[in-house]
Amino acid sequence: MRRRTPRRLLGVLAAATAAFTLFSSASTAGAADTSTAAATSASAARSADAAARPLSTSTPVVFVHGYTGNASNWITAMSVFRLNGWSSSNLFAYEYDSYGNNITNAQGLASYVNNVKAKTGASKVAIVNHSMGGLVSQYYLKVLGGNTSVSHLASIAGANHGTTYAGACLVFTTCQQMYPGSSFISQISSGDETPGDTKYATWYSACDGIIIPYTSTRLDGATNNNVLCQTHIGYLADTIVLGQIADFIAS
């Protein structure tokens, strides 16, 4: 994995949505010895490399909500992305039927991504999902071949291997599919969980409370980030995690 250059971001107060940008100060050495000259040369090389590989904030981002969620779940996330260089015209929220069928929901996501690509002229999009949105996204990327249209996938507390919490709503097909051991879970978790050239990352926490077991979010082959303590819904306002996701997608 390429070493990433320092990013501007990481911390936006949820209430005020104000950004704290980290700046790295350049060293101004005055000594003329060989070691100082070498360090200066290396610093210049890193700066040139950073200029050659700017943050990719032009990638359209499609946000996929969780069970009973909607587009409003992503208000804070979109604010964080805008503060990190994204245009509002490149931020999209896909909505689906939480009580229907996640196969149908994934097919709808495929159509939605195609529309975003046509509207923006981009060849690929990034996907950020939450909770059951992980199932919708994984089915799209793995079963429907959507990985060819997705540069990055970030799964926040995704129910990627199911959750026993879904036992409370098994009257709905989506919850049946979300229960560990379901045929739907088997289909998206068998074999390669991170297919194609897509970059995958997950964020999960023992304090989740909804994704049980909380390690269900992890994907083999992904960069799996264990958050010290965050609740399932709390992620949606966690500007630190959202900032990390913006940085991941910009890489």
Short mmCIF file of C-alpha atoms in Angstrom, two decimals:
data_model
loop_
_atom_site.label_atom_id
_atom_site.label_comp_id
_atom_site.label_asym_id
_atom_site.label_seq_id
_atom_site.Cartn_x
_atom_site.Cartn_y
_atom_site.Cartn_z
CA MET A 1 0.00 0.00 0.00
CA ARG A 2 1.43 3.43 -0.94
CA ARG A 3 2.62 5.63 1.83
CA ARG A 4 0.23 8.55 1.99
CA THR A 5 1.30 12.12 2.36
CA PRO A 6 -0.01 14.18 5.29
CA ARG A 7 -3.60 15.25 4.76
CA ARG A 8 -5.40 18.37 5.77
CA LEU A 9 -8.39 17.40 7.90
CA LEU A 10 -9.34 15.44 10.96
CA GLY A 11 -11.65 17.08 13.26
CA VAL A 12 -14.77 19.04 12.75
CA LEU A 13 -16.91 19.92 15.73
CA ALA A 14 -20.33 18.28 15.12
CA ALA A 15 -22.31 21.24 16.37
CA ALA A 16 -20.33 23.99 14.63
CA THR A 17 -18.87 21.88 11.81
CA ALA A 18 -15.63 23.83 12.07
CA ALA A 19 -12.46 22.29 10.63
CA PHE A 20 -9.11 21.92 12.33
CA THR A 21 -6.42 21.57 9.67
CA LEU A 22 -3.09 20.02 10.44
CA PHE A 23 -0.14 21.83 8.90
CA SER A 24 3.35 20.46 8.73
CA SER A 25 6.00 23.13 9.00
CA ALA A 26 8.97 23.04 6.69
CA SER A 27 12.35 22.98 8.37
CA THR A 28 14.73 25.89 7.59
CA ALA A 29 18.18 24.61 8.36
CA GLY A 30 21.05 27.04 8.14
CA ALA A 31 23.99 24.68 8.60
CA ALA A 32 25.87 23.62 5.53
CA ASP A 33 26.96 20.16 6.62
CA THR A 34 26.30 17.06 4.52
CA SER A 35 23.56 15.59 6.73
CA THR A 36 21.55 18.84 6.65
CA ALA A 37 21.88 19.05 2.88
CA ALA A 38 20.66 15.46 2.54
CA ALA A 39 17.66 16.12 4.78
CA THR A 40 16.77 19.24 2.80
CA SER A 41 17.01 17.29 -0.45
CA ALA A 42 14.76 14.53 0.92
CA SER A 43 12.22 17.12 2.13
CA ALA A 44 12.17 18.75 -1.30
CA ALA A 45 11.63 15.35 -2.93
CA ARG A 46 8.65 14.65 -0.64
CA SER A 47 7.15 18.05 -1.44
CA ALA A 48 7.53 17.41 -5.17
CA ASP A 49 5.90 13.99 -4.74
CA ALA A 50 2.97 15.57 -2.88
CA ALA A 51 2.50 18.11 -5.65
CA ALA A 52 2.51 15.33 -8.23
CA ARG A 53 -0.12 13.32 -6.33
CA PRO A 54 -2.76 15.76 -5.01
CA LEU A 55 -5.80 14.64 -3.03
CA SER A 56 -8.39 13.07 -5.33
CA THR A 57 -11.40 15.04 -4.16
CA SER A 58 -13.05 14.94 -7.58
CA THR A 59 -14.23 11.35 -7.08
CA PRO A 60 -18.03 11.27 -6.75
CA VAL A 61 -19.13 9.75 -3.44
CA VAL A 62 -22.32 7.71 -3.03
CA PHE A 63 -23.54 7.32 0.57
CA VAL A 64 -25.68 4.27 1.37
CA HIS A 65 -27.73 4.42 4.61
CA GLY A 66 -28.64 1.58 6.96
CA TYR A 67 -31.86 -0.08 8.09
CA THR A 68 -34.69 2.50 8.43
CA GLY A 69 -32.25 5.26 7.44
CA ASN A 70 -32.44 7.89 4.71
CA ALA A 71 -30.39 10.60 3.00
CA SER A 72 -30.56 12.88 6.05
CA ASN A 73 -28.23 10.47 7.86
CA TRP A 74 -25.37 11.87 5.79
CA ILE A 75 -25.69 15.61 6.53
CA THR A 76 -22.62 15.67 8.77
CA ALA A 77 -20.64 13.37 6.49
CA MET A 78 -21.29 15.57 3.47
CA SER A 79 -20.25 18.62 5.46
CA VAL A 80 -16.97 16.92 6.38
CA PHE A 81 -16.34 15.95 2.76
CA ARG A 82 -17.03 19.50 1.56
CA LEU A 83 -14.58 20.84 4.15
CA ASN A 84 -12.01 18.47 2.71
CA GLY A 85 -12.36 19.66 -0.86
CA TRP A 86 -15.39 17.91 -2.36
CA SER A 87 -17.96 19.83 -4.32
CA SER A 88 -21.61 19.39 -3.34
CA SER A 89 -22.21 18.32 -6.95
CA ASN A 90 -20.09 15.22 -6.32
CA LEU A 91 -21.84 14.05 -3.15
CA PHE A 92 -24.87 11.76 -3.50
CA ALA A 93 -27.11 9.80 -1.12
CA TYR A 94 -28.82 6.63 -2.34
CA GLU A 95 -32.13 5.73 -0.67
CA TYR A 96 -33.77 2.30 -0.74
CA ASP A 97 -36.58 0.29 0.84
CA SER A 98 -35.43 -0.89 4.28
CA TYR A 99 -38.30 -3.40 4.45
CA GLY A 100 -38.05 -4.89 0.97
CA ASN A 101 -35.30 -7.09 -0.43
CA ASN A 102 -31.60 -6.27 -0.40
CA ILE A 103 -31.12 -7.88 -3.81
CA THR A 104 -33.56 -5.36 -5.24
CA ASN A 105 -31.87 -2.63 -3.20
CA ALA A 106 -28.47 -3.61 -4.64
CA GLN A 107 -29.87 -3.56 -8.16
CA GLY A 108 -31.19 -0.08 -7.43
CA LEU A 109 -27.73 0.95 -6.24
CA ALA A 110 -26.25 -0.31 -9.51
CA SER A 111 -28.64 1.91 -11.48
CA TYR A 112 -27.98 4.84 -9.15
CA VAL A 113 -24.20 4.54 -9.58
CA ASN A 114 -24.61 4.42 -13.36
CA ASN A 115 -26.67 7.60 -13.21
CA VAL A 116 -24.05 9.32 -11.05
CA LYS A 117 -21.32 8.32 -13.50
CA ALA A 118 -23.35 9.65 -16.42
CA LYS A 119 -24.12 12.91 -14.59
CA THR A 120 -20.54 13.58 -13.44
CA GLY A 121 -18.59 12.04 -16.31
CA ALA A 122 -16.60 9.97 -13.81
CA SER A 123 -15.53 6.41 -14.63
CA LYS A 124 -15.78 5.33 -10.99
CA VAL A 125 -17.39 6.42 -7.74
CA ALA A 126 -16.58 5.84 -4.08
CA ILE A 127 -19.15 4.25 -1.78
CA VAL A 128 -19.58 4.99 1.92
CA ASN A 129 -22.09 2.74 3.67
CA HIS A 130 -23.50 2.33 7.17
CA SER A 131 -25.07 -0.70 8.87
CA MET A 132 -27.34 -2.67 6.49
CA GLY A 133 -25.99 -0.49 3.71
CA GLY A 134 -22.98 -2.80 3.92
CA LEU A 135 -25.09 -5.70 2.65
CA VAL A 136 -26.52 -3.64 -0.20
CA SER A 137 -23.03 -2.46 -1.17
CA GLN A 138 -21.35 -5.86 -0.90
CA TYR A 139 -24.00 -7.51 -3.07
CA TYR A 140 -23.59 -4.78 -5.67
CA LEU A 141 -19.80 -4.99 -5.75
CA LYS A 142 -19.44 -8.76 -5.52
CA VAL A 143 -22.50 -10.37 -7.07
CA LEU A 144 -23.50 -7.69 -9.58
CA GLY A 145 -19.91 -6.88 -10.57
CA GLY A 146 -20.08 -3.30 -9.33
CA ASN A 147 -16.45 -3.33 -8.19
CA THR A 148 -15.45 -2.23 -11.70
CA SER A 149 -17.32 1.04 -11.08
CA VAL A 150 -16.11 1.64 -7.50
CA SER A 151 -12.69 3.04 -6.62
CA HIS A 152 -13.11 2.92 -2.83
CA LEU A 153 -15.57 1.31 -0.45
CA ALA A 154 -15.77 2.50 3.17
CA SER A 155 -18.02 0.47 5.45
CA ILE A 156 -19.03 2.12 8.73
CA ALA A 157 -20.38 -0.44 11.22
CA GLY A 158 -21.52 -2.47 8.23
CA ALA A 159 -23.55 -5.61 8.88
CA ASN A 160 -21.23 -7.35 6.44
CA HIS A 161 -21.43 -10.77 8.13
CA GLY A 162 -24.83 -10.16 9.70
CA THR A 163 -26.01 -9.21 13.16
CA THR A 164 -28.09 -11.15 15.66
CA TYR A 165 -29.87 -7.86 16.41
CA ALA A 166 -31.79 -8.49 13.16
CA GLY A 167 -33.70 -11.17 15.07
CA ALA A 168 -35.96 -8.38 16.31
CA CYS A 169 -37.35 -7.68 12.82
CA LEU A 170 -37.35 -11.03 11.02
CA VAL A 171 -40.83 -10.30 9.68
CA PHE A 172 -39.03 -8.29 6.97
CA THR A 173 -36.97 -9.88 4.19
CA THR A 174 -34.11 -7.42 4.68
CA CYS A 175 -33.75 -8.49 8.33
CA GLN A 176 -33.87 -12.17 7.38
CA GLN A 177 -31.03 -11.48 4.98
CA MET A 178 -29.14 -9.54 7.66
CA TYR A 179 -29.22 -12.39 10.20
CA PRO A 180 -25.90 -14.30 10.54
CA GLY A 181 -25.83 -17.49 8.50
CA SER A 182 -28.50 -16.42 6.01
CA SER A 183 -28.12 -17.47 2.39
CA PHE A 184 -27.67 -13.79 1.52
CA ILE A 185 -24.74 -13.45 3.96
CA SER A 186 -23.22 -16.67 2.63
CA GLN A 187 -23.40 -15.36 -0.91
CA ILE A 188 -21.56 -12.11 -0.22
CA SER A 189 -19.00 -13.56 2.20
CA SER A 190 -17.94 -16.75 0.42
CA GLY A 191 -14.67 -16.59 -1.48
CA ASP A 192 -13.12 -13.16 -2.06
CA GLU A 193 -14.77 -10.55 0.18
CA THR A 194 -12.93 -7.65 -1.47
CA PRO A 195 -13.04 -8.36 -5.21
CA GLY A 196 -11.49 -6.30 -7.99
CA ASP A 197 -9.18 -3.30 -7.80
CA THR A 198 -11.46 -1.45 -5.38
CA LYS A 199 -9.80 -0.25 -2.16
CA TYR A 200 -11.78 -1.47 0.86
CA ALA A 201 -11.78 -0.18 4.44
CA THR A 202 -14.04 -0.72 7.46
CA TRP A 203 -14.61 1.02 10.79
CA TYR A 204 -15.99 -1.00 13.71
CA SER A 205 -16.19 -0.76 17.50
CA ALA A 206 -16.91 -2.96 20.52
CA CYS A 207 -19.26 -0.20 21.73
CA ASP A 208 -21.48 -0.52 18.63
CA GLY A 209 -24.40 -2.24 20.34
CA ILE A 210 -26.29 -3.05 17.12
CA ILE A 211 -23.81 -5.04 15.04
CA ILE A 212 -23.47 -8.24 17.07
CA PRO A 213 -20.81 -9.52 17.04
CA TYR A 214 -19.18 -6.16 16.38
CA THR A 215 -16.39 -7.82 14.38
CA SER A 216 -19.01 -8.68 11.75
CA THR A 217 -18.07 -5.46 9.95
CA ARG A 218 -14.52 -6.63 9.16
CA LEU A 219 -13.80 -7.75 5.60
CA ASP A 220 -10.97 -10.05 4.61
CA GLY A 221 -8.57 -8.08 2.42
CA ALA A 222 -9.75 -4.68 3.67
CA THR A 223 -8.07 -2.14 5.92
CA ASN A 224 -10.07 -2.78 9.10
CA ASN A 225 -10.06 0.08 11.63
CA ASN A 226 -10.98 -0.75 15.22
CA VAL A 227 -12.48 2.41 16.74
CA LEU A 228 -11.88 2.61 20.49
CA CYS A 229 -15.51 3.24 21.43
CA GLN A 230 -18.33 4.48 19.25
CA THR A 231 -22.03 3.63 19.16
CA HIS A 232 -23.79 2.45 16.04
CA ILE A 233 -25.63 5.71 15.37
CA GLY A 234 -22.85 7.82 16.85
CA TYR A 235 -20.70 7.18 13.80
CA LEU A 236 -22.97 9.35 11.69
CA ALA A 237 -21.86 12.42 13.68
CA ASP A 238 -18.29 11.27 14.36
CA THR A 239 -16.30 13.86 12.45
CA ILE A 240 -13.00 12.15 13.29
CA VAL A 241 -14.01 8.88 11.65
CA LEU A 242 -15.72 10.72 8.79
CA GLY A 243 -12.54 12.70 8.28
CA GLN A 244 -10.53 9.49 8.14
CA ILE A 245 -12.91 8.18 5.50
CA ALA A 246 -12.52 11.33 3.40
CA ASP A 247 -8.76 10.88 3.66
CA PHE A 248 -9.06 7.21 2.66
CA ILE A 249 -11.12 8.04 -0.42
CA ALA A 250 -8.76 10.84 -1.40
CA SER A 251 -5.80 8.43 -1.38
#
